[in-house]
Coordinates of C-alpha atoms in Angstrom, one line a residue:
X10 CA -6.2 4.5 -22.0
X11 CA -6.1 2.8 -25.4
X12 CA -9.5 2.4 -27.1
X13 CA -11.0 -1.1 -26.4
X14 CA -8.4 -1.9 -23.9
X15 CA -9.2 -4.8 -21.5
X16 CA -11.0 -4.2 -18.3
X17 CA -9.3 -4.5 -14.9
X18 CA -11.2 -4.1 -11.6
X19 CA -9.4 -2.6 -8.6
X20 CA -10.8 -2.8 -5.0
X21 CA -9.1 -0.2 -2.9
X22 CA -9.7 1.5 0.5
X23 CA -8.2 2.0 3.9
X24 CA -7.0 -0.7 6.3
X25 CA -9.7 -2.6 8.1
X26 CA -12.4 -1.7 5.7
X27 CA -12.8 -5.3 4.6
X28 CA -11.1 -5.3 1.2
X29 CA -9.9 -8.9 1.4
X30 CA -13.2 -10.5 2.3
X31 CA -15.0 -8.5 -0.4
X32 CA -12.3 -9.2 -3.0
X33 CA -12.4 -12.9 -2.4
X34 CA -16.2 -13.0 -2.6
X35 CA -16.2 -11.0 -5.8
X36 CA -13.4 -13.2 -7.3
X37 CA -15.4 -16.2 -6.5
X38 CA -18.4 -14.9 -8.3
X39 CA -16.3 -13.8 -11.3
X40 CA -14.3 -17.0 -11.2
X41 CA -11.1 -15.1 -11.4
X42 CA -7.8 -14.5 -9.5
X43 CA -6.7 -11.6 -7.3
X44 CA -3.6 -9.5 -7.7
X45 CA -2.5 -8.2 -4.3
X46 CA -1.9 -4.5 -4.2
X47 CA -0.3 -4.5 -0.8
X48 CA 3.3 -3.4 -0.3
X49 CA 4.1 -5.9 2.5
X50 CA 2.2 -9.1 1.5
X51 CA 5.0 -9.6 -1.1
X52 CA 7.4 -10.6 1.7
X53 CA 7.8 -14.3 2.7
X54 CA 7.5 -15.0 6.4
X55 CA 5.5 -11.9 7.1
X56 CA 2.0 -13.4 7.2
X57 CA 0.2 -12.4 10.4
X58 CA 1.2 -8.7 10.6
X59 CA 0.4 -8.1 6.9
X60 CA -3.0 -9.7 7.0
X61 CA -2.3 -12.2 4.2
X62 CA -5.2 -14.4 3.2
X63 CA -5.0 -17.8 4.8
X64 CA -3.6 -20.8 2.9
X65 CA -7.1 -22.1 2.6
X66 CA -8.3 -18.9 1.0
X67 CA -5.3 -18.9 -1.3
X68 CA -6.2 -22.4 -2.4
X69 CA -9.8 -21.3 -3.1
X70 CA -8.9 -18.2 -5.0
X71 CA -5.5 -17.8 -6.7
X72 CA -3.5 -14.8 -5.5
X73 CA -0.6 -13.1 -7.3
X74 CA 2.1 -11.0 -5.7
X75 CA 2.1 -12.7 -2.3
X76 CA 5.3 -14.3 -1.0
X77 CA 7.4 -13.4 -4.0
X78 CA 10.5 -11.9 -2.2
X79 CA 12.4 -12.4 1.0
X80 CA 12.3 -9.6 3.6
X81 CA 15.9 -8.5 2.9
X82 CA 15.3 -8.0 -0.9
X83 CA 14.5 -4.6 -2.4
X84 CA 11.0 -4.1 -3.9
X85 CA 9.4 -0.9 -5.1
X86 CA 6.5 0.6 -7.0
X87 CA 8.3 0.1 -10.4
X88 CA 8.8 -3.6 -9.7
X89 CA 5.2 -3.9 -8.5
X90 CA 3.9 -2.4 -11.7
X91 CA 6.0 -4.8 -13.8
X92 CA 4.9 -7.9 -11.8
X93 CA 1.3 -6.8 -11.5
X94 CA 1.0 -6.2 -15.3
X95 CA 2.5 -9.6 -15.9
X96 CA -0.1 -11.2 -13.6
X97 CA -2.9 -9.2 -15.2
X98 CA -1.8 -10.4 -18.7
X99 CA -1.8 -14.0 -17.5
X100 CA -5.4 -13.7 -16.1
X101 CA -6.6 -12.0 -19.3
X102 CA -5.1 -14.8 -21.4
X103 CA -7.1 -17.3 -19.3
X104 CA -10.2 -15.4 -20.4
X105 CA -10.9 -13.8 -16.9
X106 CA -11.4 -10.3 -15.7
X107 CA -8.3 -9.4 -13.5
X108 CA -9.1 -8.2 -9.9
X109 CA -6.5 -6.1 -8.1
X110 CA -7.1 -5.6 -4.3
X111 CA -5.0 -3.6 -1.9
X112 CA -4.5 -0.5 0.2
X113 CA -1.1 0.7 -0.9
X114 CA -2.0 3.9 -2.7
X115 CA 1.4 4.4 -4.2
X116 CA 1.3 0.9 -5.8
X117 CA -2.2 1.4 -7.1
X118 CA -1.2 4.8 -8.6
X119 CA 1.9 3.3 -10.1
X120 CA -0.2 0.6 -11.8
X121 CA -2.9 2.9 -13.1
X122 CA -0.9 6.1 -13.9
X123 CA 2.6 4.9 -14.5
X124 CA 6.0 5.1 -12.9
X125 CA 8.0 8.3 -12.6
X126 CA 11.0 7.9 -15.0
X127 CA 13.3 9.9 -12.7
X128 CA 16.9 9.1 -12.0
X129 CA 17.5 5.7 -10.2
X130 CA 18.3 5.4 -6.6
X131 CA 21.8 6.7 -5.4
X132 CA 22.9 4.8 -2.3
X133 CA 25.5 7.3 -1.2
X134 CA 23.1 10.3 -1.6
X135 CA 20.3 8.4 0.1
X136 CA 22.5 7.5 3.0
X137 CA 23.5 11.1 3.4
X138 CA 19.9 12.2 3.4
X139 CA 19.0 9.5 5.9
X140 CA 21.7 10.8 8.2
X141 CA 20.4 14.3 7.9
X142 CA 16.9 13.0 8.8
X143 CA 18.3 11.2 11.9
X144 CA 20.4 14.2 13.0
X145 CA 17.9 17.1 12.2
X146 CA 14.6 15.4 11.8
X147 CA 12.3 14.6 8.8
X148 CA 10.9 18.2 9.0
X149 CA 14.3 19.6 8.2
X150 CA 14.3 17.7 4.9
X151 CA 10.6 18.5 4.3
X152 CA 11.4 22.3 4.5
X153 CA 14.2 21.7 2.0
X154 CA 11.7 19.9 -0.3
X155 CA 9.2 22.8 -0.1
X156 CA 11.9 25.1 -1.5
X157 CA 13.0 23.0 -4.4
X158 CA 9.7 21.2 -5.3
X159 CA 6.6 22.8 -3.6
X160 CA 4.3 20.7 -5.8
X161 CA 5.7 17.5 -4.5
X162 CA 5.8 18.8 -0.9
X163 CA 2.0 19.5 -1.1
X164 CA 1.4 15.8 -2.0
X165 CA 3.8 14.3 0.5
X166 CA 3.1 14.1 4.2
X167 CA 5.7 15.9 6.4
X168 CA 6.4 12.7 8.3
X169 CA 6.8 10.5 5.2
X170 CA 10.5 10.4 5.3
X171 CA 10.9 7.8 2.6
X172 CA 9.1 9.8 -0.1
X173 CA 10.7 13.1 1.0
X174 CA 14.2 11.5 0.6
X175 CA 13.3 10.1 -2.8
X176 CA 12.0 13.5 -4.0
X177 CA 15.2 15.2 -2.8
X178 CA 17.4 12.5 -4.2
X179 CA 15.8 13.0 -7.7
X180 CA 16.2 16.8 -7.5
X181 CA 19.8 16.6 -6.3
X182 CA 20.8 14.3 -9.1
X183 CA 18.9 15.9 -12.0
X184 CA 18.1 19.4 -11.0
X185 CA 14.5 18.6 -12.1
X186 CA 11.7 18.3 -9.5
X187 CA 10.2 14.9 -9.2
X188 CA 6.8 16.4 -9.7
X189 CA 7.7 17.3 -13.3
X190 CA 8.8 13.7 -14.0
X191 CA 5.5 12.5 -12.6
X192 CA 3.4 14.9 -14.7
X193 CA 5.2 13.7 -17.8
X194 CA 4.6 10.0 -17.0
X195 CA 0.9 10.6 -16.4
X196 CA 0.6 11.5 -20.0
X197 CA 1.5 7.9 -21.1
X198 CA -1.6 5.9 -22.0
X199 CA -2.4 2.7 -20.1
X200 CA -3.0 -0.5 -22.0
X201 CA -5.7 -1.5 -19.5
X202 CA -9.0 0.1 -18.6
X203 CA -9.0 0.3 -14.8
X204 CA -12.3 0.4 -12.9
X205 CA -11.7 1.5 -9.4
X206 CA -14.1 0.5 -6.7
X207 CA -13.4 2.2 -3.3
X208 CA -14.7 0.9 0.0
X209 CA -15.4 3.2 2.9
X210 CA -16.7 2.9 6.5
X211 CA -17.2 5.6 9.2
X212 CA -13.8 6.4 10.6
X213 CA -14.7 5.4 14.2
X214 CA -15.7 2.0 12.9
X215 CA -12.5 1.6 10.9
X216 CA -10.5 2.4 14.1
X217 CA -12.5 -0.1 16.1
X218 CA -12.1 -2.8 13.5
X219 CA -8.4 -2.1 13.2
X220 CA -7.9 -2.4 16.9
X221 CA -9.8 -5.7 17.0
X222 CA -7.7 -7.0 14.2
X223 CA -4.5 -6.0 15.9
X224 CA -5.5 -7.9 19.0
X225 CA -6.4 -10.9 16.9
X226 CA -3.0 -10.8 15.2
X227 CA -1.3 -11.0 18.6
X228 CA -3.5 -14.0 19.5
X229 CA -2.4 -15.7 16.2
X230 CA 1.3 -15.4 17.1
X231 CA 2.5 -12.1 15.7
X232 CA 5.2 -11.8 18.3
X233 CA 6.6 -15.2 17.4
X234 CA 6.5 -14.3 13.7
X235 CA 8.7 -11.2 14.4
X236 CA 11.0 -13.2 16.7
X237 CA 11.5 -15.7 13.9
X238 CA 12.3 -12.9 11.4
X239 CA 14.9 -11.4 13.7
X240 CA 16.5 -14.8 14.4
X241 CA 16.9 -15.1 10.6
X242 CA 18.8 -11.9 10.5
X243 CA 16.2 -9.5 9.3
X244 CA 16.7 -6.2 11.2
X245 CA 14.1 -3.6 12.2
X246 CA 15.8 -1.0 9.9
X247 CA 14.9 -3.0 6.7
X248 CA 12.1 -1.5 4.5
X249 CA 10.2 -4.7 4.8
X250 CA 10.0 -4.2 8.6
X251 CA 8.4 -0.8 8.1
X252 CA 5.1 -2.5 7.9
X253 CA 2.8 -1.5 10.8
X254 CA 3.8 -3.1 14.0
X255 CA 6.9 -5.0 13.1
X256 CA 9.4 -2.5 14.5
X257 CA 7.4 -2.0 17.6
X258 CA 7.3 -5.7 18.3
X259 CA 11.0 -5.9 17.6
X260 CA 11.6 -3.2 20.2
X261 CA 9.5 -5.2 22.7
X262 CA 11.6 -8.3 22.0
X263 CA 14.8 -6.3 22.6
X264 CA 13.5 -5.0 25.9
X265 CA 13.2 -1.4 24.8
X266 CA 9.4 -1.2 25.5
X267 CA 6.7 -3.3 27.2
X268 CA 4.2 -5.3 25.2
X269 CA 1.4 -3.0 26.5
X270 CA 3.3 0.0 25.1
X271 CA 4.0 -1.8 21.8
X272 CA 0.3 -2.5 21.3
X273 CA -0.6 1.1 22.2
X274 CA 1.9 2.5 19.6
X275 CA 0.8 0.0 16.9
X276 CA -2.9 1.0 17.4
X277 CA -2.0 4.7 17.4
X278 CA 0.2 4.4 14.2
X279 CA -2.5 2.3 12.5
X280 CA -5.1 5.1 13.2
X281 CA -2.7 7.6 11.7
X282 CA -2.0 5.4 8.7
X283 CA -5.8 5.0 8.1
X284 CA -6.1 8.8 8.1
X285 CA -3.3 9.1 5.5
X286 CA -4.9 6.4 3.4
X287 CA -8.2 8.2 3.4
X288 CA -6.5 11.5 2.4
X289 CA -4.6 9.7 -0.4
X290 CA -7.5 7.8 -1.8
X291 CA -9.7 10.9 -1.8
X292 CA -7.3 12.4 -4.3
X293 CA -7.7 9.4 -6.6
X294 CA -9.6 10.1 -9.8
X295 CA -12.5 8.1 -11.1
X296 CA -13.1 6.0 -8.0
X297 CA -16.7 4.6 -7.6
X298 CA -17.1 4.8 -3.9
X299 CA -19.2 2.4 -1.8
X300 CA -20.0 3.4 1.8
X301 CA -20.5 0.3 3.8
X302 CA -23.0 0.4 6.7
X303 CA -22.3 -1.2 10.0
X304 CA -23.0 -5.0 9.8
X305 CA -24.1 -4.6 6.2
X306 CA -24.6 -8.0 4.5
X307 CA -21.8 -9.1 2.1
X308 CA -24.3 -9.9 -0.6
X309 CA -25.6 -6.3 -0.5
X310 CA -22.1 -5.0 -0.8
X311 CA -21.4 -7.3 -3.8
X312 CA -24.6 -6.2 -5.4
X313 CA -23.6 -2.6 -5.1
X314 CA -20.2 -3.3 -6.5
X315 CA -21.8 -4.9 -9.6
X316 CA -23.9 -1.8 -10.0
X317 CA -20.8 0.4 -9.9
X318 CA -19.1 -1.9 -12.4
X319 CA -21.9 -1.3 -14.9
X320 CA -21.5 2.5 -14.6
X321 CA -19.9 3.8 -17.9
X322 CA -18.3 0.4 -18.4

């Protein structure tokens, strides 16, 4: 961090903790805009399943990095960092304190710690690794990663096929572990001073809130949203469709599973995702955590956030 660098607030935490409501309330008090830190809200036409703020909310508080690419376009952490920093600069130029809010840990880390300057993606190599994963399972690739880059393997979940493949892709092309590239990049100073506010609730409450939200998404027309995406040619294999629930609903629409089964799998996968988020965020440095009590008043939460913002700031 460069001395006297501008302040940027980040609201992070697991799914269903209430980041959006709190971020919007805080942005209203600060009279500022929100930069979305969600990996799937970037996609147009994927509104219900990604939990995007309503049009009314977006009119009330300006949001950046929502609806910026089509579901068939590639978007990664490097692009997120570039777009997010441009949005932050624009907010700063308007004399406001930028507010980033989201639960995609990789994107938040890319923004605050930098991007790994490893070799670029290699489609042929990636396709070969994907085929190996399909034929022999993700664990086969994970065991290979443990041999060539044990440090990266400790940080990557054995079921996170996407990151496992990326790590193997980097090592195969360069002979250098991706963890080494990442260590080098963390030494680059940021031009912003990030203040990370983490929101937490008891895990059982998170699960309950997540399940209630999933049911509400179905009532809002989530199935129709996925049907429209499929009709427009966006297939379940696309990275954009890896967002929680989209592939399961696509499988329901194709007759592979029942709606009851789809809901059950989505809820189960969401619980697993929340567990992974909690593990990820616990490793984040310099997070000022706020433990939200059940039915705690929003004003109390905002007051506590303001207290955290004054700590060493």
